[in-house]
Amino acid sequence: MHPVLEQVDWEREAEDAVELLRALLRFNTSNPPGDEAECVAYLADWLAEAGLDPEVLAPAPGRANLVVRLQGLVDEPPLLLNGHVDVVAAEAGRWRHPPFAGEVHDGAVWGRGAVDMKHMVAMSAAVCRLLARLGVPLRRDLVLAAVADEEAGCAMGSAWLVDHHPDKVRAGFALGEVGGFTLHVGGCPVYPVQVAEKGVCWVRARARGATGHGSLPRDDNAVVRLAELLARAGRTRLPLHPSPEVRRFVTELAAAQPRPARDVLPLLLRPRWSGLVLDRLVRDRSAARALNAVLRNTVTPTVLRAGGKTNVIPGEAEAELDGRVAVGSSEAELLAELGRLAGPDVDLEVLRSFPPTVAPPHSELYATIAHVVAEHHPGAVAVRSVTPGFTDAKFWSRLGTACYGFTPVRFEPGDGAFADFFHGDDERVPVAGFAAGLRMLADTVARFCCEMRAGG
Ligand SMILES: [Zn+2]
């Protein structure tokens, strides 16, 4: 632990942070519509009471972002702590405890947002308050950005801040999604830390054909042409893109496994073996899906539109495909791969596109994270991971920020799998794991932002 943190009463700090988290969970910030303003106002009051000077930035009525800054004495690139305060919807009837009550049961805080990701908002606020109270000089600015609208694409949140208030959120480094949750994979405990995330390339596919009467089948039916593409897109694995980031992820993950997994996992990077490993040798199917997704471009058919009358062949049929661009690949490459499945009778149109995001694999911040993981959880290791999804890092990185996924929570094997809690029913965070995560985050921030000798 950094010397400035050695005298801290961690039990009290954790209790306060848990209370803040529970309060944040009581605001229903399901997005859409988001409605983050009241939740953000609560957080602003909490920070102001601690003597900090938070700023609320509202892009629209009912929507709000919060930025608060601790000024550093030396001009090193700032560190941004990032959490989104919106959450995905929760179907209360399917939960064992209500999703917007912030209740504690069985040693966990329950609620939508407990790990995605009001826990990070609460921990980051607690860390800012703690450092401010300790009065330790910082060698770089520490900025907390609690943002709206991540779950619906960030237009009212990080994207808006980057466009409208870049000077308030510009940073050299950021800690945010996705990572820092303990993964128990058979060997030693692993803390994935996102260093890269896939890009986005949403595509509309439109097939054309001759119109006609449903009683007279014909070969140039637009619905059939489109269906053929969708079936191929849904069943075909596009080519491997084993970028350096993906290679590193698979290699580091493999190194943390016992035999034979340690020898088998690297075969994922070899075109001849990859499919066999995914289909037969990775027993955890959700892990296999995640690994498959980071290895290649993917196109998932999601929306369909065609026809309106049973006995009329429509001249056009269209579908939307959720395309994701592999780290190291590009929109053009994804379109070329999809185009080969589509054939000449289907047009492809890009609806929305963002390139993959990549942070430097070697940096003082990553080294600090790896050190903190090893020190706070003896026997565990950090692994530089690649995320198939989309986070606020997409937008912070436009300002040149190196974004790492680290919102630490220590999960024990009996706590359930954090991956099931993301957007899942019964989302919760173990109280002890949250307290351990708070110490890990505080130590990471202190090591990266405070002088080692201060207070020591
Ligand atoms: Zn999230």
Short mmCIF file of C-alpha atoms and ligand atoms in Angstrom, two decimals:
data_model
loop_
_atom_site.label_atom_id
_atom_site.label_comp_id
_atom_site.label_asym_id
_atom_site.label_seq_id
_atom_site.Cartn_x
_atom_site.Cartn_y
_atom_site.Cartn_z
CA MET A 1 0.00 0.00 0.00
CA HIS A 2 1.21 3.50 -0.80
CA PRO A 3 2.60 5.19 2.37
CA VAL A 4 -0.03 7.96 2.32
CA LEU A 5 -2.76 5.32 2.67
CA GLU A 6 -1.28 3.27 5.48
CA GLN A 7 -3.04 5.08 8.32
CA VAL A 8 -6.46 5.11 6.66
CA ASP A 9 -9.35 3.50 8.55
CA TRP A 10 -10.41 1.27 5.66
CA GLU A 11 -13.38 -0.19 7.46
CA ARG A 12 -14.92 3.25 7.77
CA GLU A 13 -14.01 4.26 4.22
CA ALA A 14 -15.60 1.08 2.88
CA GLU A 15 -18.76 1.58 4.96
CA ASP A 16 -19.14 5.10 3.58
CA ALA A 17 -18.53 3.96 0.02
CA VAL A 18 -21.08 1.14 0.40
CA GLU A 19 -23.66 3.65 1.67
CA LEU A 20 -22.93 5.91 -1.31
CA LEU A 21 -23.27 2.97 -3.69
CA ARG A 22 -26.60 1.95 -2.13
CA ALA A 23 -27.88 5.51 -2.46
CA LEU A 24 -26.86 5.66 -6.13
CA LEU A 25 -28.56 2.31 -6.79
CA ARG A 26 -31.89 3.67 -5.49
CA PHE A 27 -32.11 6.08 -8.44
CA ASN A 28 -33.68 4.32 -11.39
CA THR A 29 -31.36 5.43 -14.19
CA SER A 30 -32.51 2.81 -16.71
CA ASN A 31 -31.50 3.98 -20.16
CA PRO A 32 -33.59 4.72 -22.11
CA PRO A 33 -34.55 7.24 -20.89
CA GLY A 34 -31.56 7.50 -18.51
CA ASP A 35 -32.88 10.28 -16.28
CA GLU A 36 -29.51 10.55 -14.57
CA ALA A 37 -29.97 14.14 -13.32
CA GLU A 38 -31.22 13.32 -9.79
CA CYS A 39 -28.62 10.64 -9.27
CA VAL A 40 -25.88 12.99 -10.44
CA ALA A 41 -27.21 15.80 -8.21
CA TYR A 42 -27.01 13.43 -5.24
CA LEU A 43 -23.41 12.60 -6.09
CA ALA A 44 -22.60 16.30 -6.51
CA ASP A 45 -23.98 17.03 -3.02
CA TRP A 46 -21.97 14.16 -1.55
CA LEU A 47 -18.75 15.48 -3.10
CA ALA A 48 -19.53 19.09 -2.17
CA GLU A 49 -20.10 18.06 1.46
CA ALA A 50 -16.61 16.58 1.38
CA GLY A 51 -15.24 19.97 0.34
CA LEU A 52 -14.79 19.19 -3.34
CA ASP A 53 -16.05 21.36 -6.17
CA PRO A 54 -18.06 19.19 -8.56
CA GLU A 55 -19.49 20.57 -11.77
CA VAL A 56 -22.73 19.24 -13.26
CA LEU A 57 -22.93 19.49 -17.04
CA ALA A 58 -26.35 18.88 -18.54
CA PRO A 59 -26.74 18.07 -22.23
CA ALA A 60 -30.57 17.95 -22.03
CA PRO A 61 -33.36 18.15 -19.43
CA GLY A 62 -33.17 15.19 -17.08
CA ARG A 63 -29.72 14.18 -18.30
CA ALA A 64 -26.50 15.10 -16.51
CA ASN A 65 -22.77 14.46 -16.28
CA LEU A 66 -20.52 15.29 -13.38
CA VAL A 67 -16.88 16.30 -13.46
CA VAL A 68 -14.72 17.00 -10.42
CA ARG A 69 -11.01 17.72 -10.37
CA LEU A 70 -8.25 17.49 -7.78
CA GLN A 71 -5.50 19.81 -8.89
CA GLY A 72 -1.98 18.43 -9.17
CA LEU A 73 1.14 20.44 -8.40
CA VAL A 74 3.22 19.06 -11.24
CA ASP A 75 2.14 19.11 -14.82
CA GLU A 76 2.03 15.42 -15.66
CA PRO A 77 -0.85 14.15 -17.83
CA PRO A 78 -4.04 13.89 -15.73
CA LEU A 79 -5.67 10.63 -14.66
CA LEU A 80 -9.40 10.32 -15.37
CA LEU A 81 -11.57 8.03 -13.27
CA ASN A 82 -14.68 7.14 -15.23
CA GLY A 83 -17.99 5.55 -14.37
CA HIS A 84 -21.34 5.75 -16.09
CA VAL A 85 -24.40 6.32 -13.90
CA ASP A 86 -27.00 5.03 -16.35
CA VAL A 87 -27.93 1.36 -16.32
CA VAL A 88 -29.81 -1.08 -18.51
CA ALA A 89 -33.43 -1.89 -17.68
CA ALA A 90 -34.28 -4.47 -15.03
CA GLU A 91 -37.36 -6.69 -14.97
CA ALA A 92 -38.14 -6.57 -11.25
CA GLY A 93 -40.29 -9.73 -11.33
CA ARG A 94 -37.28 -11.82 -12.26
CA TRP A 95 -35.10 -10.58 -9.41
CA ARG A 96 -34.79 -12.12 -5.93
CA HIS A 97 -34.43 -8.62 -4.43
CA PRO A 98 -35.70 -5.36 -5.92
CA PRO A 99 -33.32 -3.88 -8.51
CA PHE A 100 -33.64 -0.24 -7.43
CA ALA A 101 -33.57 -0.47 -3.62
CA GLY A 102 -29.85 -0.82 -2.87
CA GLU A 103 -30.50 -3.60 -0.34
CA VAL A 104 -27.83 -5.71 1.31
CA HIS A 105 -28.48 -9.48 1.41
CA ASP A 106 -26.13 -12.42 1.82
CA GLY A 107 -23.07 -10.21 2.02
CA ALA A 108 -23.75 -8.38 -1.24
CA VAL A 109 -25.24 -5.06 -2.34
CA TRP A 110 -28.02 -5.82 -4.79
CA GLY A 111 -29.19 -3.58 -7.57
CA ARG A 112 -29.04 -2.75 -11.24
CA GLY A 113 -25.69 -1.03 -11.66
CA ALA A 114 -23.94 -2.82 -8.77
CA VAL A 115 -21.13 -3.89 -11.14
CA ASP A 116 -22.13 -2.00 -14.31
CA MET A 117 -21.04 0.39 -12.99
CA LYS A 118 -22.25 2.51 -10.11
CA HIS A 119 -19.72 0.63 -7.98
CA MET A 120 -16.94 2.46 -9.85
CA VAL A 121 -18.72 5.79 -9.47
CA ALA A 122 -18.96 5.25 -5.70
CA MET A 123 -15.37 3.98 -5.35
CA SER A 124 -13.96 6.82 -7.46
CA ALA A 125 -15.86 9.45 -5.46
CA ALA A 126 -14.63 7.84 -2.24
CA VAL A 127 -11.02 7.87 -3.49
CA CYS A 128 -11.25 11.54 -4.51
CA ARG A 129 -12.70 12.45 -1.13
CA LEU A 130 -10.03 10.46 0.69
CA LEU A 131 -7.11 12.04 -1.18
CA ALA A 132 -8.59 15.51 -0.71
CA ARG A 133 -9.01 14.89 3.02
CA LEU A 134 -5.47 13.56 3.38
CA GLY A 135 -4.26 16.72 1.66
CA VAL A 136 -1.43 14.92 -0.10
CA PRO A 137 0.18 16.79 -2.99
CA LEU A 138 -0.56 15.23 -6.38
CA ARG A 139 1.91 15.21 -9.24
CA ARG A 140 -0.91 15.18 -11.80
CA ASP A 141 -4.55 16.23 -11.84
CA LEU A 142 -7.05 13.60 -10.80
CA VAL A 143 -10.40 13.95 -12.56
CA LEU A 144 -13.61 12.05 -11.89
CA ALA A 145 -16.16 11.92 -14.72
CA ALA A 146 -19.49 10.32 -13.79
CA VAL A 147 -21.33 10.21 -17.08
CA ALA A 148 -24.76 9.64 -18.57
CA ASP A 149 -25.89 7.54 -21.48
CA GLU A 150 -23.20 4.88 -21.89
CA GLU A 151 -25.76 2.11 -22.30
CA ALA A 152 -27.37 3.86 -25.29
CA GLY A 153 -24.19 4.84 -27.13
CA CYS A 154 -22.76 7.78 -25.11
CA ALA A 155 -24.25 10.64 -27.16
CA MET A 156 -25.41 12.46 -23.97
CA GLY A 157 -22.41 11.35 -21.93
CA SER A 158 -18.75 10.88 -22.79
CA ALA A 159 -19.26 11.72 -26.48
CA TRP A 160 -21.01 14.96 -25.54
CA LEU A 161 -18.35 15.91 -22.99
CA VAL A 162 -15.57 15.24 -25.50
CA ASP A 163 -17.33 17.42 -28.09
CA HIS A 164 -18.54 20.24 -25.81
CA HIS A 165 -16.17 20.32 -22.82
CA PRO A 166 -12.95 18.69 -23.98
CA ASP A 167 -10.78 20.71 -21.60
CA LYS A 168 -12.69 19.41 -18.59
CA VAL A 169 -12.13 15.74 -19.45
CA ARG A 170 -8.86 15.68 -21.39
CA ALA A 171 -6.48 13.27 -19.69
CA GLY A 172 -3.37 11.29 -20.41
CA PHE A 173 -4.80 8.15 -18.84
CA ALA A 174 -8.18 6.81 -17.82
CA LEU A 175 -9.50 4.00 -15.65
CA GLY A 176 -12.96 2.75 -16.61
CA GLU A 177 -14.59 -0.29 -18.19
CA VAL A 178 -14.01 -3.22 -18.61
CA GLY A 179 -11.88 -5.06 -16.10
CA GLY A 180 -10.65 -5.55 -12.59
CA PHE A 181 -13.12 -8.30 -11.69
CA THR A 182 -11.53 -11.51 -10.43
CA LEU A 183 -11.84 -14.39 -12.85
CA HIS A 184 -11.39 -17.88 -11.45
CA VAL A 185 -10.36 -19.95 -14.41
CA GLY A 186 -8.78 -23.04 -12.94
CA GLY A 187 -5.22 -21.81 -12.46
CA CYS A 188 -4.44 -18.70 -10.49
CA PRO A 189 -7.04 -15.92 -10.09
CA VAL A 190 -6.90 -13.49 -13.01
CA TYR A 191 -7.79 -9.79 -13.20
CA PRO A 192 -8.49 -8.91 -16.83
CA VAL A 193 -7.60 -5.30 -17.59
CA GLN A 194 -8.94 -3.96 -20.87
CA VAL A 195 -6.22 -2.48 -23.06
CA ALA A 196 -8.20 -2.68 -26.28
CA GLU A 197 -11.82 -2.85 -27.37
CA LYS A 198 -13.38 -3.80 -30.67
CA GLY A 199 -14.79 -1.27 -33.09
CA VAL A 200 -18.36 -0.97 -34.24
CA CYS A 201 -19.71 -1.26 -37.76
CA TRP A 202 -23.49 -1.48 -37.88
CA VAL A 203 -24.67 -2.41 -41.33
CA ARG A 204 -27.96 -2.39 -43.21
CA ALA A 205 -28.25 -5.17 -45.79
CA ARG A 206 -30.84 -4.66 -48.50
CA ALA A 207 -31.79 -7.33 -51.00
CA ARG A 208 -33.79 -6.53 -54.13
CA GLY A 209 -35.79 -8.80 -56.38
CA ALA A 210 -38.83 -8.92 -58.61
CA THR A 211 -42.24 -8.44 -57.05
CA GLY A 212 -44.96 -10.94 -57.75
CA HIS A 213 -47.77 -13.09 -56.45
CA GLY A 214 -47.06 -15.45 -53.60
CA SER A 215 -48.73 -18.30 -55.48
CA LEU A 216 -45.95 -18.22 -58.12
CA PRO A 217 -42.54 -18.90 -56.51
CA ARG A 218 -39.50 -17.40 -58.26
CA ASP A 219 -35.72 -17.49 -57.85
CA ASP A 220 -35.18 -13.75 -57.52
CA ASN A 221 -37.21 -13.36 -54.31
CA ALA A 222 -35.65 -10.58 -52.19
CA VAL A 223 -36.70 -12.28 -48.93
CA VAL A 224 -34.92 -15.50 -49.89
CA ARG A 225 -31.80 -13.63 -51.01
CA LEU A 226 -31.65 -11.76 -47.74
CA ALA A 227 -32.36 -14.90 -45.71
CA GLU A 228 -29.46 -16.67 -47.42
CA LEU A 229 -27.10 -13.90 -46.40
CA LEU A 230 -28.37 -13.84 -42.83
CA ALA A 231 -28.04 -17.59 -42.43
CA ARG A 232 -24.47 -17.42 -43.74
CA ALA A 233 -23.62 -14.42 -41.56
CA GLY A 234 -25.05 -16.16 -38.50
CA ARG A 235 -23.22 -19.45 -39.06
CA THR A 236 -19.90 -18.50 -40.64
CA ARG A 237 -16.82 -17.64 -38.62
CA LEU A 238 -15.09 -14.75 -40.35
CA PRO A 239 -11.26 -14.94 -40.64
CA LEU A 240 -9.00 -14.71 -37.59
CA HIS A 241 -7.40 -11.34 -36.85
CA PRO A 242 -4.73 -12.20 -34.28
CA SER A 243 -3.45 -8.67 -33.65
CA PRO A 244 -0.65 -8.15 -31.11
CA GLU A 245 -3.29 -7.16 -28.51
CA VAL A 246 -5.27 -10.35 -29.08
CA ARG A 247 -2.11 -12.50 -29.06
CA ARG A 248 -1.01 -10.96 -25.79
CA PHE A 249 -4.45 -11.49 -24.24
CA VAL A 250 -4.60 -15.17 -25.20
CA THR A 251 -0.99 -15.80 -24.23
CA GLU A 252 -1.27 -14.14 -20.82
CA LEU A 253 -4.59 -15.86 -20.12
CA ALA A 254 -3.08 -19.21 -21.08
CA ALA A 255 -0.06 -18.66 -18.83
CA ALA A 256 -2.40 -18.36 -15.83
CA GLN A 257 -4.03 -21.76 -16.55
CA PRO A 258 -3.05 -25.22 -15.42
CA ARG A 259 -2.13 -27.83 -18.02
CA PRO A 260 -3.58 -28.81 -20.47
CA ALA A 261 -5.43 -25.49 -20.91
CA ARG A 262 -2.11 -23.66 -20.85
CA ASP A 263 -1.01 -25.52 -23.97
CA VAL A 264 -4.38 -25.61 -25.71
CA LEU A 265 -5.45 -21.93 -25.49
CA PRO A 266 -2.61 -20.56 -27.68
CA LEU A 267 -3.96 -22.78 -30.49
CA LEU A 268 -6.83 -20.28 -30.72
CA LEU A 269 -4.40 -18.08 -32.64
CA ARG A 270 -3.72 -20.75 -35.29
CA PRO A 271 -6.30 -20.80 -38.10
CA ARG A 272 -6.12 -24.58 -38.45
CA TRP A 273 -6.88 -25.28 -34.76
CA SER A 274 -8.84 -22.27 -33.62
CA GLY A 275 -12.33 -23.53 -34.51
CA LEU A 276 -11.74 -26.93 -32.93
CA VAL A 277 -10.56 -25.34 -29.69
CA LEU A 278 -13.59 -23.03 -29.59
CA ASP A 279 -16.10 -25.78 -30.39
CA ARG A 280 -14.72 -28.70 -28.41
CA LEU A 281 -12.05 -27.73 -25.93
CA VAL A 282 -13.28 -24.59 -24.16
CA ARG A 283 -15.88 -26.15 -21.91
CA ASP A 284 -17.34 -22.89 -20.58
CA ARG A 285 -19.57 -21.84 -23.48
CA SER A 286 -19.81 -18.19 -22.44
CA ALA A 287 -15.99 -18.02 -22.33
CA ALA A 288 -15.88 -19.63 -25.78
CA ARG A 289 -18.29 -17.01 -27.15
CA ALA A 290 -16.22 -14.18 -25.67
CA LEU A 291 -12.95 -15.59 -27.04
CA ASN A 292 -14.48 -16.14 -30.46
CA ALA A 293 -15.68 -12.53 -30.51
CA VAL A 294 -12.28 -11.01 -29.77
CA LEU A 295 -10.48 -13.15 -32.38
CA ARG A 296 -12.38 -11.92 -35.41
CA ASN A 297 -14.82 -9.50 -36.99
CA THR A 298 -18.39 -10.52 -36.20
CA VAL A 299 -21.72 -9.65 -37.81
CA THR A 300 -24.84 -10.54 -35.87
CA PRO A 301 -28.21 -10.21 -37.63
CA THR A 302 -30.59 -8.40 -35.29
CA VAL A 303 -33.35 -6.52 -37.17
CA LEU A 304 -35.51 -7.72 -40.09
CA ARG A 305 -37.95 -5.89 -42.35
CA ALA A 306 -39.73 -7.27 -45.41
CA GLY A 307 -43.17 -7.60 -46.91
CA GLY A 308 -46.54 -6.81 -45.45
CA LYS A 309 -48.91 -9.27 -47.04
CA THR A 310 -48.72 -13.05 -47.12
CA ASN A 311 -49.55 -13.41 -50.81
CA VAL A 312 -47.33 -10.62 -52.15
CA ILE A 313 -43.60 -11.07 -52.90
CA PRO A 314 -42.00 -7.78 -51.83
CA GLY A 315 -39.41 -6.16 -54.09
CA GLU A 316 -37.12 -5.43 -51.19
CA ALA A 317 -36.07 -6.98 -47.91
CA GLU A 318 -33.74 -5.45 -45.39
CA ALA A 319 -31.92 -6.40 -42.23
CA GLU A 320 -29.60 -4.73 -39.77
CA LEU A 321 -26.47 -6.46 -38.63
CA ASP A 322 -24.52 -5.59 -35.53
CA GLY A 323 -20.98 -5.70 -36.90
CA ARG A 324 -17.97 -5.49 -34.56
CA VAL A 325 -14.51 -4.75 -35.88
CA ALA A 326 -11.66 -6.85 -34.47
CA VAL A 327 -8.74 -5.02 -32.90
CA GLY A 328 -6.23 -4.74 -35.73
CA SER A 329 -8.93 -4.94 -38.41
CA SER A 330 -10.99 -2.16 -40.00
CA GLU A 331 -14.43 -1.23 -41.26
CA ALA A 332 -13.25 -1.84 -44.84
CA GLU A 333 -12.03 -5.32 -43.97
CA LEU A 334 -15.27 -6.21 -42.20
CA LEU A 335 -17.32 -4.98 -45.16
CA ALA A 336 -15.17 -7.00 -47.55
CA GLU A 337 -15.62 -10.13 -45.44
CA LEU A 338 -19.37 -9.59 -45.19
CA GLY A 339 -19.55 -8.71 -48.90
CA ARG A 340 -18.16 -12.12 -49.80
CA LEU A 341 -21.08 -13.72 -47.94
CA ALA A 342 -23.63 -11.33 -49.43
CA GLY A 343 -23.16 -11.83 -53.15
CA PRO A 344 -24.15 -9.34 -55.86
CA ASP A 345 -27.88 -8.99 -55.11
CA VAL A 346 -27.50 -7.51 -51.65
CA ASP A 347 -26.36 -3.94 -50.94
CA LEU A 348 -24.53 -3.12 -47.74
CA GLU A 349 -24.76 0.30 -46.13
CA VAL A 350 -22.86 1.37 -43.00
CA LEU A 351 -25.20 2.86 -40.39
CA ARG A 352 -22.71 3.61 -37.63
CA SER A 353 -19.02 3.02 -37.34
CA PHE A 354 -16.25 3.48 -34.79
CA PRO A 355 -12.75 2.06 -35.10
CA PRO A 356 -11.29 -0.22 -32.41
CA THR A 357 -9.70 1.47 -29.39
CA VAL A 358 -6.21 0.53 -28.24
CA ALA A 359 -4.11 1.72 -25.27
CA PRO A 360 -0.35 1.24 -25.02
CA PRO A 361 0.39 -2.22 -23.58
CA HIS A 362 3.35 -0.91 -21.63
CA SER A 363 2.81 2.19 -19.53
CA GLU A 364 3.43 3.43 -16.02
CA LEU A 365 -0.30 3.08 -15.31
CA TYR A 366 -0.52 -0.53 -16.48
CA ALA A 367 2.61 -1.41 -14.52
CA THR A 368 1.00 0.17 -11.45
CA ILE A 369 -2.20 -1.84 -11.91
CA ALA A 370 -0.26 -5.10 -12.31
CA HIS A 371 1.73 -4.33 -9.18
CA VAL A 372 -1.38 -3.48 -7.15
CA VAL A 373 -3.17 -6.67 -8.23
CA ALA A 374 -0.20 -8.83 -7.22
CA GLU A 375 0.25 -7.07 -3.89
CA HIS A 376 -3.41 -6.91 -2.83
CA HIS A 377 -4.34 -10.40 -4.01
CA PRO A 378 -1.29 -12.63 -3.53
CA GLY A 379 -1.17 -15.31 -6.20
CA ALA A 380 -3.37 -13.38 -8.64
CA VAL A 381 -2.20 -11.79 -11.88
CA ALA A 382 -3.37 -8.98 -14.14
CA VAL A 383 -3.92 -9.89 -17.79
CA ARG A 384 -4.13 -7.37 -20.62
CA SER A 385 -7.51 -8.14 -22.17
CA VAL A 386 -9.49 -7.26 -25.27
CA THR A 387 -13.21 -6.46 -24.91
CA PRO A 388 -15.76 -7.33 -27.60
CA GLY A 389 -18.11 -4.55 -26.44
CA PHE A 390 -18.12 -0.80 -26.49
CA THR A 391 -17.34 1.60 -23.63
CA ASP A 392 -16.75 5.28 -22.92
CA ALA A 393 -13.10 4.61 -23.85
CA LYS A 394 -14.21 5.06 -27.48
CA PHE A 395 -14.69 8.75 -26.82
CA TRP A 396 -12.01 9.56 -24.22
CA SER A 397 -9.45 8.08 -26.60
CA ARG A 398 -10.38 10.73 -29.18
CA LEU A 399 -8.66 13.22 -26.89
CA GLY A 400 -5.53 11.10 -26.87
CA THR A 401 -6.32 9.37 -23.57
CA ALA A 402 -4.87 5.90 -22.95
CA CYS A 403 -7.83 4.00 -21.48
CA TYR A 404 -7.46 0.96 -19.25
CA GLY A 405 -10.34 -1.18 -18.01
CA PHE A 406 -9.91 -1.45 -14.26
CA THR A 407 -12.83 -1.01 -11.85
CA PRO A 408 -11.61 -3.51 -9.28
CA VAL A 409 -13.83 -5.86 -7.30
CA ARG A 410 -12.43 -8.97 -5.68
CA PHE A 411 -14.75 -11.87 -6.42
CA GLU A 412 -14.33 -15.11 -4.50
CA PRO A 413 -15.37 -18.35 -6.21
CA GLY A 414 -18.63 -18.45 -4.21
CA ASP A 415 -19.68 -14.91 -5.15
CA GLY A 416 -20.98 -15.89 -8.59
CA ALA A 417 -19.49 -14.87 -11.93
CA PHE A 418 -19.40 -11.15 -12.52
CA ALA A 419 -20.04 -11.74 -16.23
CA ASP A 420 -23.50 -13.10 -15.37
CA PHE A 421 -24.31 -9.90 -13.46
CA PHE A 422 -23.60 -7.54 -16.37
CA HIS A 423 -27.07 -6.76 -17.75
CA GLY A 424 -28.27 -9.91 -15.96
CA ASP A 425 -30.91 -10.53 -13.27
CA ASP A 426 -29.87 -10.32 -9.60
CA GLU A 427 -26.94 -8.00 -10.32
CA ARG A 428 -24.97 -7.54 -7.12
CA VAL A 429 -21.53 -6.81 -5.77
CA PRO A 430 -20.02 -8.63 -2.76
CA VAL A 431 -19.49 -6.15 0.09
CA ALA A 432 -16.09 -7.61 1.01
CA GLY A 433 -15.01 -7.66 -2.64
CA PHE A 434 -16.11 -4.06 -3.08
CA ALA A 435 -14.12 -3.03 0.00
CA ALA A 436 -11.06 -4.85 -1.37
CA GLY A 437 -11.63 -3.14 -4.72
CA LEU A 438 -11.80 0.26 -3.06
CA ARG A 439 -8.38 -0.33 -1.49
CA MET A 440 -6.99 -1.50 -4.83
CA LEU A 441 -8.33 1.52 -6.67
CA ALA A 442 -7.12 3.93 -3.99
CA ASP A 443 -3.66 2.36 -4.05
CA THR A 444 -3.50 2.48 -7.85
CA VAL A 445 -4.48 6.15 -7.88
CA ALA A 446 -2.12 7.05 -5.03
CA ARG A 447 0.85 5.28 -6.64
CA PHE A 448 0.14 6.96 -9.97
CA CYS A 449 -0.71 10.44 -8.69
CA CYS A 450 1.03 10.99 -5.34
CA GLU A 451 4.71 11.38 -4.62
CA MET A 452 6.02 8.21 -3.01
CA ARG A 453 7.66 10.11 -0.18
CA ALA A 454 4.65 12.31 0.66
CA GLY A 455 3.34 11.36 4.07
CA GLY A 456 5.82 8.49 4.30
ZN ZN B 1 -21.21 -0.43 -18.36
#
